[in-house]
CSV table of C-alpha atoms in Angstrom, one decimal:
chain,number,residue,atom,x,y,z
N,13,UNK,CA,120.4,101.8,90.8
N,14,UNK,CA,117.8,100.8,93.4
N,15,UNK,CA,114.9,98.5,93.4
N,16,UNK,CA,111.9,100.8,93.6
N,17,UNK,CA,109.4,100.1,96.5
N,18,UNK,CA,106.2,101.6,97.4
N,19,UNK,CA,105.2,104.2,99.8
N,20,UNK,CA,103.1,101.6,101.8
N,21,UNK,CA,107.0,99.2,101.9
N,22,UNK,CA,108.4,102.4,103.4
N,23,UNK,CA,105.7,102.5,105.7
N,24,UNK,CA,105.7,99.2,106.9
N,25,UNK,CA,102.0,99.1,106.2
N,26,UNK,CA,100.4,95.3,105.9
N,27,UNK,CA,100.7,94.0,102.6
N,28,UNK,CA,97.9,91.2,103.0
N,29,UNK,CA,94.7,91.2,100.9
N,30,UNK,CA,91.5,92.6,103.1
N,31,UNK,CA,90.4,89.7,105.0
N,32,UNK,CA,87.3,88.0,103.6
N,33,UNK,CA,85.5,88.6,107.2
N,34,UNK,CA,86.5,92.2,107.7
N,35,UNK,CA,85.6,93.4,104.1
N,36,UNK,CA,82.6,94.3,101.8
N,37,UNK,CA,83.1,93.2,97.9
N,38,UNK,CA,82.2,96.6,96.0
N,39,UNK,CA,81.5,95.8,92.2
N,40,UNK,CA,81.9,99.1,89.9
N,41,UNK,CA,80.1,99.6,86.7
N,42,UNK,CA,80.0,96.0,85.6
N,43,UNK,CA,77.6,96.9,83.1
N,44,UNK,CA,76.5,96.4,79.4
N,45,UNK,CA,77.9,99.8,78.2
N,46,UNK,CA,81.7,98.1,78.7
N,47,UNK,CA,80.9,94.8,77.5
N,48,UNK,CA,78.3,95.5,74.6
N,49,UNK,CA,77.8,98.8,74.2
N,50,UNK,CA,79.7,101.9,73.1
N,51,UNK,CA,82.8,101.4,75.3
N,52,UNK,CA,84.1,97.9,74.8
N,53,UNK,CA,86.9,97.3,77.1
N,54,UNK,CA,90.3,95.4,76.4
N,55,UNK,CA,89.8,91.5,77.9
N,56,UNK,CA,86.4,92.5,79.1
N,57,UNK,CA,85.3,88.9,79.0
N,58,UNK,CA,87.9,87.4,81.1
N,59,UNK,CA,87.5,90.2,83.3
N,60,UNK,CA,83.8,89.3,84.0
N,61,UNK,CA,84.6,86.3,84.2
N,62,UNK,CA,87.0,86.8,87.2
N,63,UNK,CA,84.3,88.9,88.9
N,64,UNK,CA,81.8,86.3,88.7
N,65,UNK,CA,84.1,84.1,90.5
N,66,UNK,CA,84.9,86.7,93.0
N,67,UNK,CA,81.3,87.3,93.6
N,68,UNK,CA,80.8,83.8,94.0
N,69,UNK,CA,83.3,83.6,96.7
N,70,UNK,CA,81.8,86.3,98.2
N,71,UNK,CA,78.8,85.0,98.7
N,72,UNK,CA,79.5,81.6,99.9
N,73,UNK,CA,81.7,83.0,102.3
N,74,UNK,CA,79.3,85.6,103.7
N,75,UNK,CA,81.3,88.9,102.5
N,76,UNK,CA,78.4,91.8,102.1
N,77,UNK,CA,78.1,92.8,98.4
N,78,UNK,CA,77.6,96.4,96.9
N,79,UNK,CA,76.8,96.9,93.3
N,80,UNK,CA,77.3,100.2,92.1
N,81,UNK,CA,75.9,101.1,88.4
N,82,UNK,CA,76.9,104.5,86.4
N,83,UNK,CA,73.9,106.5,85.5
N,84,UNK,CA,74.2,108.8,82.7
N,85,UNK,CA,72.3,111.7,80.9
N,86,UNK,CA,69.3,110.4,79.1
N,87,UNK,CA,70.1,109.2,74.9
N,88,UNK,CA,74.2,109.2,76.6
N,89,UNK,CA,76.3,106.7,77.4
N,90,UNK,CA,75.3,104.6,80.4
N,91,UNK,CA,71.6,105.9,79.6
N,92,UNK,CA,69.4,105.0,83.0
N,93,UNK,CA,66.8,103.8,80.7
N,94,UNK,CA,68.9,102.2,78.2
N,95,UNK,CA,70.4,98.9,77.4
N,96,UNK,CA,74.3,100.0,78.4
N,97,UNK,CA,73.0,101.0,81.8
N,98,UNK,CA,72.0,97.6,82.6
N,99,UNK,CA,74.1,94.5,84.7
N,100,UNK,CA,76.1,92.1,83.0
N,101,UNK,CA,73.8,88.8,83.8
N,102,UNK,CA,77.1,87.3,85.2
N,103,UNK,CA,77.4,89.8,88.3
N,104,UNK,CA,73.7,90.8,88.6
N,105,UNK,CA,72.4,91.6,92.2
N,106,UNK,CA,70.4,89.1,94.4
N,107,UNK,CA,67.7,90.1,96.8
N,108,UNK,CA,69.8,91.1,99.7
N,109,UNK,CA,73.0,92.8,98.2
N,110,UNK,CA,73.3,96.9,98.0
N,111,UNK,CA,72.8,98.9,94.7
N,112,UNK,CA,73.9,102.5,94.6
N,113,UNK,CA,73.7,104.4,91.5
N,114,UNK,CA,76.2,107.3,90.7
N,115,UNK,CA,77.0,110.0,88.4
N,116,UNK,CA,80.6,110.6,88.7
N,117,UNK,CA,83.6,108.3,88.9
N,118,UNK,CA,83.8,108.3,92.6
N,119,UNK,CA,81.4,106.0,93.7
N,120,UNK,CA,81.3,108.1,97.0
N,121,UNK,CA,80.3,111.3,95.5
N,122,UNK,CA,77.1,112.3,95.9
N,123,UNK,CA,76.0,108.7,96.5
N,124,UNK,CA,75.0,106.4,100.1
N,125,UNK,CA,77.7,104.2,99.4
N,126,UNK,CA,79.4,105.6,102.6
N,127,UNK,CA,76.6,105.2,104.6
N,128,UNK,CA,75.3,101.9,103.4
N,129,UNK,CA,79.1,100.4,104.3
N,130,UNK,CA,79.0,101.9,107.5
N,131,UNK,CA,75.7,100.2,108.2
N,132,UNK,CA,77.4,97.1,107.1
N,133,UNK,CA,80.2,97.2,109.6
N,134,UNK,CA,82.7,96.3,107.6
N,135,UNK,CA,86.2,98.6,107.7
N,136,UNK,CA,87.9,97.2,104.6
N,137,UNK,CA,86.8,96.8,100.8
N,138,UNK,CA,87.8,94.5,98.3
N,139,UNK,CA,87.1,96.5,95.0
N,140,UNK,CA,86.8,95.6,91.3
N,141,UNK,CA,85.0,96.7,88.3
N,142,UNK,CA,85.5,99.5,85.6
N,143,UNK,CA,87.0,101.5,84.0
N,144,UNK,CA,90.3,100.7,86.2
N,145,UNK,CA,92.1,104.1,85.4
N,146,UNK,CA,88.5,106.1,85.8
N,147,UNK,CA,85.9,104.8,88.4
N,148,UNK,CA,88.2,102.0,90.2
N,149,UNK,CA,90.8,104.3,90.5
N,150,UNK,CA,88.8,107.3,91.9
N,151,UNK,CA,87.0,105.1,94.4
N,152,UNK,CA,89.9,103.5,95.5
N,153,UNK,CA,91.7,106.7,96.1
N,154,UNK,CA,88.3,108.1,98.1
N,155,UNK,CA,88.2,104.9,100.1
N,156,UNK,CA,91.6,106.0,101.5
N,157,UNK,CA,90.5,109.6,102.3
N,158,UNK,CA,87.4,107.8,104.4
N,159,UNK,CA,89.3,105.7,106.4
N,160,UNK,CA,89.0,102.3,104.5
N,161,UNK,CA,91.7,99.6,103.8
N,162,UNK,CA,91.3,98.6,100.3
N,163,UNK,CA,92.4,95.4,98.0
N,164,UNK,CA,92.0,96.0,94.2
N,165,UNK,CA,91.3,92.5,92.3
N,166,UNK,CA,93.3,93.0,89.2
N,167,UNK,CA,92.1,90.6,86.9
N,168,UNK,CA,88.3,91.8,87.6
N,169,UNK,CA,89.2,95.4,86.0
N,170,UNK,CA,89.7,96.1,82.5
N,171,UNK,CA,90.5,99.5,80.6
N,172,UNK,CA,90.6,101.1,76.9
N,173,UNK,CA,93.1,102.4,74.8
N,174,UNK,CA,93.2,106.3,75.3
N,175,UNK,CA,94.9,109.3,73.1
N,176,UNK,CA,98.2,110.4,74.5
N,177,UNK,CA,98.0,114.1,75.1
N,178,UNK,CA,101.5,114.1,73.9
N,179,UNK,CA,100.9,112.1,71.0
N,180,UNK,CA,100.2,108.7,69.8
N,181,UNK,CA,98.0,106.0,71.9
N,182,UNK,CA,98.6,104.6,75.2
N,183,UNK,CA,97.3,100.9,74.6
N,184,UNK,CA,94.9,99.5,77.8
N,185,UNK,CA,98.0,96.9,78.3
N,186,UNK,CA,99.8,99.8,79.3
N,187,UNK,CA,97.2,101.9,81.2
N,188,UNK,CA,96.3,98.9,83.3
N,189,UNK,CA,99.7,98.2,84.3
N,190,UNK,CA,100.4,101.7,85.3
N,191,UNK,CA,97.0,102.7,87.4
N,192,UNK,CA,97.4,99.4,89.0
N,193,UNK,CA,101.1,100.0,89.9
N,194,UNK,CA,100.1,103.9,90.9
N,195,UNK,CA,96.9,102.4,93.3
N,196,UNK,CA,99.6,99.9,94.7
N,197,UNK,CA,101.9,102.4,95.8
N,198,UNK,CA,99.6,104.0,98.4
N,199,UNK,CA,95.9,103.5,97.9
N,200,UNK,CA,94.9,99.7,97.6
N,201,UNK,CA,97.0,96.2,97.9
N,202,UNK,CA,96.7,94.8,94.8
N,203,UNK,CA,96.0,91.0,93.8
N,204,UNK,CA,96.0,89.1,91.3
N,205,UNK,CA,93.2,87.1,91.4
N,206,UNK,CA,90.4,85.6,93.7
N,207,UNK,CA,92.7,83.3,94.5
N,208,UNK,CA,94.6,85.3,96.9
N,209,UNK,CA,91.5,84.3,99.3
N,210,UNK,CA,91.4,80.8,98.3
C-alpha cells in the first residue's frame, strides 16, 4: 500500500507555515462558553494556554491580530449579553486589535473580516481557536476561497465529542485528528504549536 499524500504535496505547494511578516493572526471564538459555559471542550485549558503563547508571539513580532467572537441569540448559547460570549481573559483583545463579531461558523460570512484583513494588507493568515471541526474549519475553508494562504495551529484549537449519526460517539480526539488532517490536505498548512515560528 502506498503512503498517502496530501493534495498540497501532489501540487508541490509550499509546506512552510505562513511567515509572520506576511500574516495576520486570527483568533476564533476563544470565549467563556467553551471554558466555563455550556460547551466545554476537551483539552480547552491547554488550548487556551497555547493560544496565549501564540498571541504573545504575535504581539512581540508585530503581527496584526484579529479577534473573532461568536454572538448567538439572547438567552441561548453565546448570548451577546451573557457571560458565555466574553473573551477568555488570557487572550482578550487590547487597544488597537481588531474585534469582529459573527453569527455563523464561517468568520467571513456576514462580517467585516475580509475588509479588515484587506485593510491590514497581509495575504496570509495564522488561525487558532474553537471549535476545530466547526468555526476554525469553516473559516479556513472560506479563507482559501477568498485567496488567503493559511496556517492552523493545532495545539491552539480544540473540539468536543459528537454523536456519530451512524451510531456511537466520535471522540473529541478522533474528531480533532480527522479535521486537522482534512484541513491539511488542501486548505491550510497545519503546525503543532507556536514553536513553528521560534
